[in-house]
PDB file of C-alpha atoms in Angstrom:
ATOM      1  CA  UNK A 152       0.096   0.149   0.046  1.00  0.00           C
ATOM      2  CA  UNK A 153       1.293   3.511  -0.615  1.00  0.00           C
ATOM      3  CA  UNK A 154      -0.071   6.967  -0.687  1.00  0.00           C
ATOM      4  CA  UNK A 155      -0.291   8.907  -3.889  1.00  0.00           C
ATOM      5  CA  UNK A 156      -1.017  12.656  -4.928  1.00  0.00           C
ATOM      6  CA  UNK A 157      -3.965  13.717  -6.786  1.00  0.00           C
ATOM      7  CA  UNK A 158      -1.963  14.266 -10.227  1.00  0.00           C
ATOM      8  CA  UNK A 159      -0.685  10.542 -10.113  1.00  0.00           C
ATOM      9  CA  UNK A 160      -4.127   9.237  -9.058  1.00  0.00           C
ATOM     10  CA  UNK A 161      -5.908  10.825 -11.866  1.00  0.00           C
ATOM     11  CA  UNK A 162      -3.273   9.659 -14.224  1.00  0.00           C
ATOM     12  CA  UNK A 163      -3.963   6.097 -12.992  1.00  0.00           C
ATOM     13  CA  UNK A 164      -7.886   6.204 -13.272  1.00  0.00           C
ATOM     14  CA  UNK A 165      -7.295   7.605 -16.695  1.00  0.00           C
ATOM     15  CA  UNK A 166      -5.331   4.929 -17.709  1.00  0.00           C
ATOM     16  CA  UNK A 167      -7.675   2.352 -16.281  1.00  0.00           C
ATOM     17  CA  UNK A 168     -10.829   4.129 -18.075  1.00  0.00           C
ATOM     18  CA  UNK A 169      -8.708   3.642 -21.497  1.00  0.00           C
ATOM     19  CA  UNK A 170      -8.633   0.185 -20.619  1.00  0.00           C
ATOM     20  CA  UNK A 171     -12.319  -0.150 -20.069  1.00  0.00           C
ATOM     21  CA  UNK A 172     -12.941   1.574 -23.618  1.00  0.00           C
ATOM     22  CA  UNK A 173     -11.008  -0.989 -25.299  1.00  0.00           C
ATOM     23  CA  UNK A 174      -7.634  -0.495 -24.247  1.00  0.00           C
ATOM     24  CA  UNK A 175      -7.651  -4.027 -22.777  1.00  0.00           C
ATOM     25  CA  UNK A 176      -8.710  -7.338 -24.191  1.00  0.00           C
ATOM     26  CA  UNK A 177      -9.500 -10.549 -22.385  1.00  0.00           C
ATOM     27  CA  UNK A 178      -7.944 -13.803 -23.566  1.00  0.00           C
ATOM     28  CA  UNK A 179      -9.156 -17.194 -21.945  1.00  0.00           C
ATOM     29  CA  UNK A 180      -8.146 -20.588 -22.182  1.00  0.00           C
ATOM     30  CA  UNK A 181      -8.521 -23.978 -20.229  1.00  0.00           C
ATOM     31  CA  UNK A 182      -6.073 -26.059 -18.910  1.00  0.00           C
ATOM     32  CA  UNK A 183      -7.038 -29.616 -18.474  1.00  0.00           C
ATOM     33  CA  UNK A 184      -6.418 -31.960 -15.289  1.00  0.00           C
ATOM     34  CA  UNK A 185      -4.131 -34.210 -17.178  1.00  0.00           C
ATOM     35  CA  UNK A 186      -1.888 -30.925 -18.378  1.00  0.00           C
ATOM     36  CA  UNK A 187      -1.994 -29.458 -14.767  1.00  0.00           C
ATOM     37  CA  UNK A 188      -0.726 -32.689 -13.497  1.00  0.00           C
ATOM     38  CA  UNK A 189       1.988 -32.509 -16.113  1.00  0.00           C
ATOM     39  CA  UNK A 190       2.920 -28.836 -14.985  1.00  0.00           C
ATOM     40  CA  UNK A 191       3.384 -29.953 -11.258  1.00  0.00           C
ATOM     41  CA  UNK A 192       5.262 -32.864 -12.018  1.00  0.00           C
ATOM     42  CA  UNK A 193       7.684 -30.780 -14.210  1.00  0.00           C
ATOM     43  CA  UNK A 194       8.018 -28.298 -11.340  1.00  0.00           C
ATOM     44  CA  UNK A 195       8.518 -30.781  -8.844  1.00  0.00           C
ATOM     45  CA  UNK A 196      11.344 -32.659 -10.833  1.00  0.00           C
ATOM     46  CA  UNK A 197      13.238 -29.338 -11.024  1.00  0.00           C
ATOM     47  CA  UNK A 198      13.059 -29.248  -7.448  1.00  0.00           C
ATOM     48  CA  UNK A 199      14.262 -32.643  -6.818  1.00  0.00           C
ATOM     49  CA  UNK A 200      16.607 -33.260  -3.809  1.00  0.00           C
ATOM     50  CA  UNK A 201      15.837 -29.557  -2.421  1.00  0.00           C
ATOM     51  CA  UNK A 202      12.983 -30.937   0.201  1.00  0.00           C
ATOM     52  CA  UNK A 203      10.904 -28.260  -1.376  1.00  0.00           C
ATOM     53  CA  UNK A 204       7.425 -28.833  -2.379  1.00  0.00           C
ATOM     54  CA  UNK A 205       4.920 -26.638  -4.633  1.00  0.00           C
ATOM     55  CA  UNK A 206       1.133 -27.269  -5.283  1.00  0.00           C
ATOM     56  CA  UNK A 207      -0.486 -27.467  -8.603  1.00  0.00           C
ATOM     57  CA  UNK A 208      -1.691 -23.784  -8.335  1.00  0.00           C
ATOM     58  CA  UNK A 209       1.863 -22.785  -7.614  1.00  0.00           C
ATOM     59  CA  UNK A 210       3.006 -24.504 -10.830  1.00  0.00           C
ATOM     60  CA  UNK A 211       0.494 -23.105 -12.905  1.00  0.00           C
ATOM     61  CA  UNK A 212       0.866 -19.533 -11.545  1.00  0.00           C
ATOM     62  CA  UNK A 213       4.754 -19.974 -12.321  1.00  0.00           C
ATOM     63  CA  UNK A 214       3.996 -21.207 -16.007  1.00  0.00           C
ATOM     64  CA  UNK A 215       1.636 -18.229 -16.864  1.00  0.00           C
ATOM     65  CA  UNK A 216       4.080 -15.865 -15.256  1.00  0.00           C
ATOM     66  CA  UNK A 217       6.869 -17.642 -17.242  1.00  0.00           C
ATOM     67  CA  UNK A 218       4.848 -17.370 -20.616  1.00  0.00           C
ATOM     68  CA  UNK A 219       3.348 -13.925 -19.981  1.00  0.00           C
ATOM     69  CA  UNK A 220       6.998 -12.540 -19.076  1.00  0.00           C
ATOM     70  CA  UNK A 221       7.959 -13.899 -22.685  1.00  0.00           C
ATOM     71  CA  UNK A 222       5.009 -12.154 -24.070  1.00  0.00           C
ATOM     72  CA  UNK A 223       5.801  -8.882 -22.471  1.00  0.00           C
ATOM     73  CA  UNK A 224       9.536  -9.123 -23.526  1.00  0.00           C
ATOM     74  CA  UNK A 225      11.205  -6.811 -21.667  1.00  0.00           C
ATOM     75  CA  UNK A 226      14.961  -5.996 -21.381  1.00  0.00           C
ATOM     76  CA  UNK A 227      16.989  -8.363 -19.324  1.00  0.00           C
ATOM     77  CA  UNK A 228      17.372  -6.084 -16.297  1.00  0.00           C
ATOM     78  CA  UNK A 229      13.855  -5.015 -15.905  1.00  0.00           C
ATOM     79  CA  UNK A 230      12.359  -5.793 -12.657  1.00  0.00           C
ATOM     80  CA  UNK A 231       9.427  -8.294 -13.147  1.00  0.00           C
ATOM     81  CA  UNK A 232       6.503  -8.449 -10.234  1.00  0.00           C
ATOM     82  CA  UNK A 233       3.930 -10.940  -9.582  1.00  0.00           C
ATOM     83  CA  UNK A 234       1.056  -9.677  -7.748  1.00  0.00           C
ATOM     84  CA  UNK A 235      -0.355 -12.541  -5.766  1.00  0.00           C
ATOM     85  CA  UNK A 236      -3.849 -11.841  -4.194  1.00  0.00           C
ATOM     86  CA  UNK A 237      -4.752 -13.851  -1.409  1.00  0.00           C
ATOM     87  CA  UNK A 238      -7.680 -14.022   1.536  1.00  0.00           C
ATOM     88  CA  UNK A 239      -5.642 -13.744   5.021  1.00  0.00           C
ATOM     89  CA  UNK A 240      -8.426 -15.439   7.096  1.00  0.00           C
ATOM     90  CA  UNK A 241      -5.883 -18.258   7.468  1.00  0.00           C
ATOM     91  CA  UNK A 242      -3.259 -16.221   8.614  1.00  0.00           C
ATOM     92  CA  UNK A 243      -5.097 -13.829  10.880  1.00  0.00           C
ATOM     93  CA  UNK A 244      -6.523 -17.069  12.523  1.00  0.00           C
ATOM     94  CA  UNK A 245      -9.358 -16.082  15.475  1.00  0.00           C
ATOM     95  CA  UNK A 246      -8.633 -12.487  14.881  1.00  0.00           C
ATOM     96  CA  UNK A 247     -11.411 -12.640  12.227  1.00  0.00           C
ATOM     97  CA  UNK A 248     -14.859 -13.838  13.472  1.00  0.00           C
ATOM     98  CA  UNK A 249     -16.306 -16.885  11.902  1.00  0.00           C
ATOM     99  CA  UNK A 250     -19.622 -14.726  10.926  1.00  0.00           C
ATOM    100  CA  UNK A 251     -17.371 -11.944   9.348  1.00  0.00           C
ATOM    101  CA  UNK A 252     -18.493 -11.784   5.418  1.00  0.00           C
ATOM    102  CA  UNK A 253     -16.469  -8.798   4.219  1.00  0.00           C
ATOM    103  CA  UNK A 254     -13.497  -8.676   2.161  1.00  0.00           C
ATOM    104  CA  UNK A 255     -10.075 -10.232   4.083  1.00  0.00           C
ATOM    105  CA  UNK A 256      -7.838  -9.486   1.091  1.00  0.00           C
ATOM    106  CA  UNK A 257      -4.030  -8.535   0.483  1.00  0.00           C
ATOM    107  CA  UNK A 258      -1.274  -9.457  -1.728  1.00  0.00           C
ATOM    108  CA  UNK A 259       2.537 -10.287  -1.835  1.00  0.00           C
ATOM    109  CA  UNK A 260       4.812  -9.450  -4.751  1.00  0.00           C
ATOM    110  CA  UNK A 261       7.328 -11.525  -5.356  1.00  0.00           C
ATOM    111  CA  UNK A 262      10.121 -10.195  -7.914  1.00  0.00           C
ATOM    112  CA  UNK A 263      13.094 -10.900 -10.203  1.00  0.00           C
ATOM    113  CA  UNK A 264      14.700  -9.744 -13.326  1.00  0.00           C
ATOM    114  CA  UNK A 265      13.160 -10.413 -16.832  1.00  0.00           C
ATOM    115  CA  UNK A 266      16.360 -12.249 -17.609  1.00  0.00           C
ATOM    116  CA  UNK A 267      15.860 -14.584 -14.526  1.00  0.00           C
ATOM    117  CA  UNK A 268      12.338 -15.254 -15.244  1.00  0.00           C
ATOM    118  CA  UNK A 269      13.095 -16.251 -18.687  1.00  0.00           C
ATOM    119  CA  UNK A 270      16.005 -18.409 -17.526  1.00  0.00           C
ATOM    120  CA  UNK A 271      14.814 -19.992 -14.444  1.00  0.00           C
ATOM    121  CA  UNK A 272      13.167 -23.700 -14.347  1.00  0.00           C
ATOM    122  CA  UNK A 273       9.784 -23.934 -13.592  1.00  0.00           C
ATOM    123  CA  UNK A 274      10.501 -25.329 -10.331  1.00  0.00           C
ATOM    124  CA  UNK A 275      12.216 -22.366  -9.119  1.00  0.00           C
ATOM    125  CA  UNK A 276       9.969 -19.868 -10.262  1.00  0.00           C
ATOM    126  CA  UNK A 277       6.965 -21.932  -8.493  1.00  0.00           C
ATOM    127  CA  UNK A 278       9.278 -22.144  -5.381  1.00  0.00           C
ATOM    128  CA  UNK A 279       9.091 -18.281  -5.586  1.00  0.00           C
ATOM    129  CA  UNK A 280       5.373 -18.177  -5.799  1.00  0.00           C
ATOM    130  CA  UNK A 281       5.104 -20.438  -2.911  1.00  0.00           C
ATOM    131  CA  UNK A 282       7.434 -18.345  -0.768  1.00  0.00           C
ATOM    132  CA  UNK A 283       5.448 -15.325  -1.850  1.00  0.00           C
ATOM    133  CA  UNK A 284       2.310 -16.518  -0.544  1.00  0.00           C
ATOM    134  CA  UNK A 285       4.235 -17.581   2.783  1.00  0.00           C
ATOM    135  CA  UNK A 286       4.711 -13.804   3.276  1.00  0.00           C
ATOM    136  CA  UNK A 287       1.131 -13.404   4.266  1.00  0.00           C
ATOM    137  CA  UNK A 288       1.829 -13.798   8.082  1.00  0.00           C
ATOM    138  CA  UNK A 289      -0.340 -12.479  10.819  1.00  0.00           C
ATOM    139  CA  UNK A 290       2.187  -9.871  11.761  1.00  0.00           C
ATOM    140  CA  UNK A 291       2.342  -8.722   8.413  1.00  0.00           C
ATOM    141  CA  UNK A 292      -1.489  -8.288   8.248  1.00  0.00           C
ATOM    142  CA  UNK A 293      -1.664  -6.406  11.424  1.00  0.00           C
ATOM    143  CA  UNK A 294       0.740  -4.107  10.452  1.00  0.00           C
ATOM    144  CA  UNK A 295      -1.144  -3.466   6.740  1.00  0.00           C
ATOM    145  CA  UNK A 296      -4.273  -3.043   8.980  1.00  0.00           C
ATOM    146  CA  UNK A 297      -2.613  -0.485  11.346  1.00  0.00           C
ATOM    147  CA  UNK A 298      -1.353   1.600   8.042  1.00  0.00           C
ATOM    148  CA  UNK A 299      -4.989   1.704   6.820  1.00  0.00           C
ATOM    149  CA  UNK A 300      -6.173   2.736  10.176  1.00  0.00           C
ATOM    150  CA  UNK A 301      -3.922   5.558  10.532  1.00  0.00           C
ATOM    151  CA  UNK A 302      -4.213   7.051   7.155  1.00  0.00           C
ATOM    152  CA  UNK A 303      -8.234   6.767   7.792  1.00  0.00           C
ATOM    153  CA  UNK A 304      -7.892   8.781  11.142  1.00  0.00           C
ATOM    154  CA  UNK A 305      -5.413  11.465   9.149  1.00  0.00           C
ATOM    155  CA  UNK A 306      -8.060  11.712   6.519  1.00  0.00           C
ATOM    156  CA  UNK A 307      -5.888  10.373   3.793  1.00  0.00           C
ATOM    157  CA  UNK A 308      -7.567   7.016   2.981  1.00  0.00           C
ATOM    158  CA  UNK A 309      -8.981   8.297  -0.360  1.00  0.00           C
ATOM    159  CA  UNK A 310      -5.243   8.599  -1.398  1.00  0.00           C
ATOM    160  CA  UNK A 311      -4.297   5.174  -0.535  1.00  0.00           C
ATOM    161  CA  UNK A 312      -3.653   2.632  -3.404  1.00  0.00           C
ATOM    162  CA  UNK A 313      -2.600  -0.921  -3.610  1.00  0.00           C
ATOM    163  CA  UNK A 314       0.910  -1.005  -5.301  1.00  0.00           C
ATOM    164  CA  UNK A 315       0.424  -3.979  -7.109  1.00  0.00           C
ATOM    165  CA  UNK A 316      -2.401  -1.969  -8.982  1.00  0.00           C
ATOM    166  CA  UNK A 317      -0.350   1.012  -9.488  1.00  0.00           C
ATOM    167  CA  UNK A 318       2.112  -0.769 -11.002  1.00  0.00           C
ATOM    168  CA  UNK A 319       0.101  -3.219 -13.392  1.00  0.00           C
ATOM    169  CA  UNK A 320       0.684  -0.961 -16.387  1.00  0.00           C
ATOM    170  CA  UNK A 321       4.310  -1.525 -15.937  1.00  0.00           C
ATOM    171  CA  UNK A 322       5.921  -4.035 -13.935  1.00  0.00           C
ATOM    172  CA  UNK A 323       3.484  -6.424 -12.039  1.00  0.00           C
ATOM    173  CA  UNK A 324       1.413  -9.160 -13.413  1.00  0.00           C
ATOM    174  CA  UNK A 325      -1.604  -9.790 -10.975  1.00  0.00           C
ATOM    175  CA  UNK A 326      -2.889 -13.220 -10.544  1.00  0.00           C
ATOM    176  CA  UNK A 327      -5.845 -13.938  -8.533  1.00  0.00           C
ATOM    177  CA  UNK A 328      -6.818 -17.772  -7.941  1.00  0.00           C
ATOM    178  CA  UNK A 329     -10.671 -18.527  -7.590  1.00  0.00           C
ATOM    179  CA  UNK A 330     -10.240 -22.075  -8.552  1.00  0.00           C
ATOM    180  CA  UNK A 331     -11.608 -22.908  -5.196  1.00  0.00           C
ATOM    181  CA  UNK A 332     -14.576 -20.983  -5.426  1.00  0.00           C
ATOM    182  CA  UNK A 333     -17.712 -23.073  -5.776  1.00  0.00           C
ATOM    183  CA  UNK A 334     -19.054 -21.239  -9.065  1.00  0.00           C
ATOM    184  CA  UNK A 335     -20.496 -24.365 -10.651  1.00  0.00           C
ATOM    185  CA  UNK A 336     -22.325 -25.425  -7.343  1.00  0.00           C
ATOM    186  CA  UNK A 337     -24.331 -22.154  -6.749  1.00  0.00           C
ATOM    187  CA  UNK A 338     -27.934 -22.555  -7.628  1.00  0.00           C
ATOM    188  CA  UNK A 339     -30.499 -20.049  -6.848  1.00  0.00           C
ATOM    189  CA  UNK A 340     -33.364 -22.025  -8.134  1.00  0.00           C
ATOM    190  CA  UNK A 341     -32.976 -22.284 -11.765  1.00  0.00           C
ATOM    191  CA  UNK A 342     -30.233 -24.892 -11.879  1.00  0.00           C
ATOM    192  CA  UNK A 343     -26.272 -24.588 -11.333  1.00  0.00           C
ATOM    193  CA  UNK A 344     -24.595 -22.621 -14.217  1.00  0.00           C
ATOM    194  CA  UNK A 345     -23.190 -24.329 -17.144  1.00  0.00           C
ATOM    195  CA  UNK A 346     -20.539 -21.760 -18.015  1.00  0.00           C
ATOM    196  CA  UNK A 347     -18.669 -19.025 -15.799  1.00  0.00           C
ATOM    197  CA  UNK A 348     -17.080 -15.832 -17.169  1.00  0.00           C
ATOM    198  CA  UNK A 349     -15.507 -12.255 -16.499  1.00  0.00           C
ATOM    199  CA  UNK A 350     -16.452  -9.132 -17.987  1.00  0.00           C
ATOM    200  CA  UNK A 351     -13.923  -7.406 -19.729  1.00  0.00           C
ATOM    201  CA  UNK A 352     -11.408  -6.525 -17.424  1.00  0.00           C
ATOM    202  CA  UNK A 353      -9.795  -2.726 -17.561  1.00  0.00           C
ATOM    203  CA  UNK A 354      -6.595  -3.182 -15.947  1.00  0.00           C
ATOM    204  CA  UNK A 355      -3.908  -4.866 -18.139  1.00  0.00           C
ATOM    205  CA  UNK A 356      -1.735  -7.840 -16.865  1.00  0.00           C
ATOM    206  CA  UNK A 357      -4.453  -8.849 -14.461  1.00  0.00           C
ATOM    207  CA  UNK A 358      -5.004 -13.049 -14.674  1.00  0.00           C
ATOM    208  CA  UNK A 359      -7.870 -14.871 -12.884  1.00  0.00           C
ATOM    209  CA  UNK A 360      -7.782 -18.514 -12.582  1.00  0.00           C
ATOM    210  CA  UNK A 361     -11.355 -19.775 -12.229  1.00  0.00           C
ATOM    211  CA  UNK A 362     -12.918 -23.464 -11.819  1.00  0.00           C
ATOM    212  CA  UNK A 363     -14.307 -25.554 -14.364  1.00  0.00           C
ATOM    213  CA  UNK A 364     -17.877 -27.480 -14.416  1.00  0.00           C
ATOM    214  CA  UNK A 365     -17.350 -30.906 -12.284  1.00  0.00           C
ATOM    215  CA  UNK A 366     -17.471 -33.079 -15.379  1.00  0.00           C
ATOM    216  CA  UNK A 367     -13.731 -31.133 -16.331  1.00  0.00           C
ATOM    217  CA  UNK A 368     -12.518 -33.272 -13.278  1.00  0.00           C
ATOM    218  CA  UNK A 369     -10.399 -30.329 -12.035  1.00  0.00           C
ATOM    219  CA  UNK A 370      -9.366 -28.408 -14.852  1.00  0.00           C
ATOM    220  CA  UNK A 371      -8.704 -24.722 -14.485  1.00  0.00           C
ATOM    221  CA  UNK A 372      -9.929 -21.661 -16.857  1.00  0.00           C
ATOM    222  CA  UNK A 373      -7.582 -18.829 -17.109  1.00  0.00           C
ATOM    223  CA  UNK A 374      -8.753 -15.356 -17.989  1.00  0.00           C
ATOM    224  CA  UNK A 375      -5.995 -12.874 -18.674  1.00  0.00           C
ATOM    225  CA  UNK A 376      -6.339  -9.094 -19.363  1.00  0.00           C
ATOM    226  CA  UNK A 377      -3.959  -7.792 -21.873  1.00  0.00           C
ATOM    227  CA  UNK A 378      -2.964  -4.528 -23.576  1.00  0.00           C
ATOM    228  CA  UNK A 379      -4.426  -4.598 -27.231  1.00  0.00           C
ATOM    229  CA  UNK A 380      -0.764  -4.840 -28.504  1.00  0.00           C
ATOM    230  CA  UNK A 381       0.030  -8.168 -26.914  1.00  0.00           C
ATOM    231  CA  UNK A 382      -3.460  -9.470 -27.425  1.00  0.00           C
ATOM    232  CA  UNK A 383      -2.962  -9.071 -31.020  1.00  0.00           C
ATOM    233  CA  UNK A 384       0.284 -10.825 -30.880  1.00  0.00           C
ATOM    234  CA  UNK A 385      -1.383 -14.045 -28.727  1.00  0.00           C
ATOM    235  CA  UNK A 386      -3.371 -14.679 -32.291  1.00  0.00           C
ATOM    236  CA  UNK A 387      -0.281 -15.865 -33.969  1.00  0.00           C
ATOM    237  CA  UNK A 388      -1.014 -19.840 -33.631  1.00  0.00           C
ATOM    238  CA  UNK A 389       2.544 -20.102 -31.727  1.00  0.00           C
ATOM    239  CA  UNK A 390       1.410 -19.006 -28.634  1.00  0.00           C
ATOM    240  CA  UNK A 391      -1.361 -21.341 -27.926  1.00  0.00           C
ATOM    241  CA  UNK A 392       1.516 -23.797 -28.081  1.00  0.00           C
ATOM    242  CA  UNK A 393       3.756 -21.902 -25.252  1.00  0.00           C
ATOM    243  CA  UNK A 394       0.758 -21.885 -23.250  1.00  0.00           C
ATOM    244  CA  UNK A 395       0.009 -25.488 -23.414  1.00  0.00           C
ATOM    245  CA  UNK A 396       3.683 -26.689 -23.946  1.00  0.00           C
ATOM    246  CA  UNK A 397       2.722 -29.113 -21.194  1.00  0.00           C
ATOM    247  CA  UNK A 398      -0.040 -30.619 -22.948  1.00  0.00           C
ATOM    248  CA  UNK A 399      -0.360 -33.817 -24.909  1.00  0.00           C
ATOM    249  CA  UNK A 400      -0.763 -33.551 -28.806  1.00  0.00           C
ATOM    250  CA  UNK A 401      -4.343 -32.796 -29.600  1.00  0.00           C
ATOM    251  CA  UNK A 402      -5.223 -31.758 -26.270  1.00  0.00           C
ATOM    252  CA  UNK A 403      -4.538 -28.213 -26.393  1.00  0.00           C
ATOM    253  CA  UNK A 404      -7.165 -25.698 -25.977  1.00  0.00           C
ATOM    254  CA  UNK A 405      -7.099 -22.685 -28.214  1.00  0.00           C
ATOM    255  CA  UNK A 406      -6.696 -18.845 -26.790  1.00  0.00           C
ATOM    256  CA  UNK A 407     -10.270 -17.522 -27.033  1.00  0.00           C
ATOM    257  CA  UNK A 408     -10.822 -13.685 -27.288  1.00  0.00           C
ATOM    258  CA  UNK A 409     -13.530 -11.817 -25.758  1.00  0.00           C
ATOM    259  CA  UNK A 410     -14.554  -9.693 -28.982  1.00  0.00           C
ATOM    260  CA  UNK A 411     -14.808 -13.216 -30.763  1.00  0.00           C
ATOM    261  CA  UNK A 412     -17.309 -14.565 -28.019  1.00  0.00           C
ATOM    262  CA  UNK A 413     -19.252 -11.521 -28.173  1.00  0.00           C
ATOM    263  CA  UNK A 414     -19.867 -11.925 -32.034  1.00  0.00           C
ATOM    264  CA  UNK A 415     -21.180 -15.246 -31.321  1.00  0.00           C
TER     265      UNK A 415
END
């Protein structure tokens, strides 16, 4: 979290508005359960003998970070940040009542240079992702909450902005993993949904990992908001192969663009 001036805040809001007016395009693809298993096995093989462990979501997040880093193609010395959005209920423990239904969200931002992101094996990047999640300690959450309370009392809360969001246009890729949320089990009386999707996301380099219907056996849908130039580059067929380099032949899901879905 950081404090920004009015001019910087206005510039940020302006860039977000441009995104909502067509400056960003949402691209979607699906990773099958078998593909996810291969991604995790590859990451774990990279870590063999180190006694480190990563989850399937750690490995998928690392894979997406690496491929999107290829897409950004920034100079070797550039700082690459990964914004990991996390629910901190488990970190805060009994400090949050069981019946509290409000937001309890924070983020951490592991980073490395663009050259490191390109060259490090998948397992090393996945381990960095896992270490990033581990930073959400109860002490850190208390410090963050104290900062927000102090800024509210000082009348500056409207100038507080999330650093991850502020840097989204430049150095940060934000990943929000909703894959464990029960979207396909929610029924308000007309049956459970057969498809879950996002509306257009105005902030570029924002990624949502979502669950899939039960018959997909644990697959993941990935929704990526990208600047128009990079979204156009993804229309080159080779990019689907980069995202799905761990898929068996014939199993690769195409990259679907929001403007294509809208026209159907």
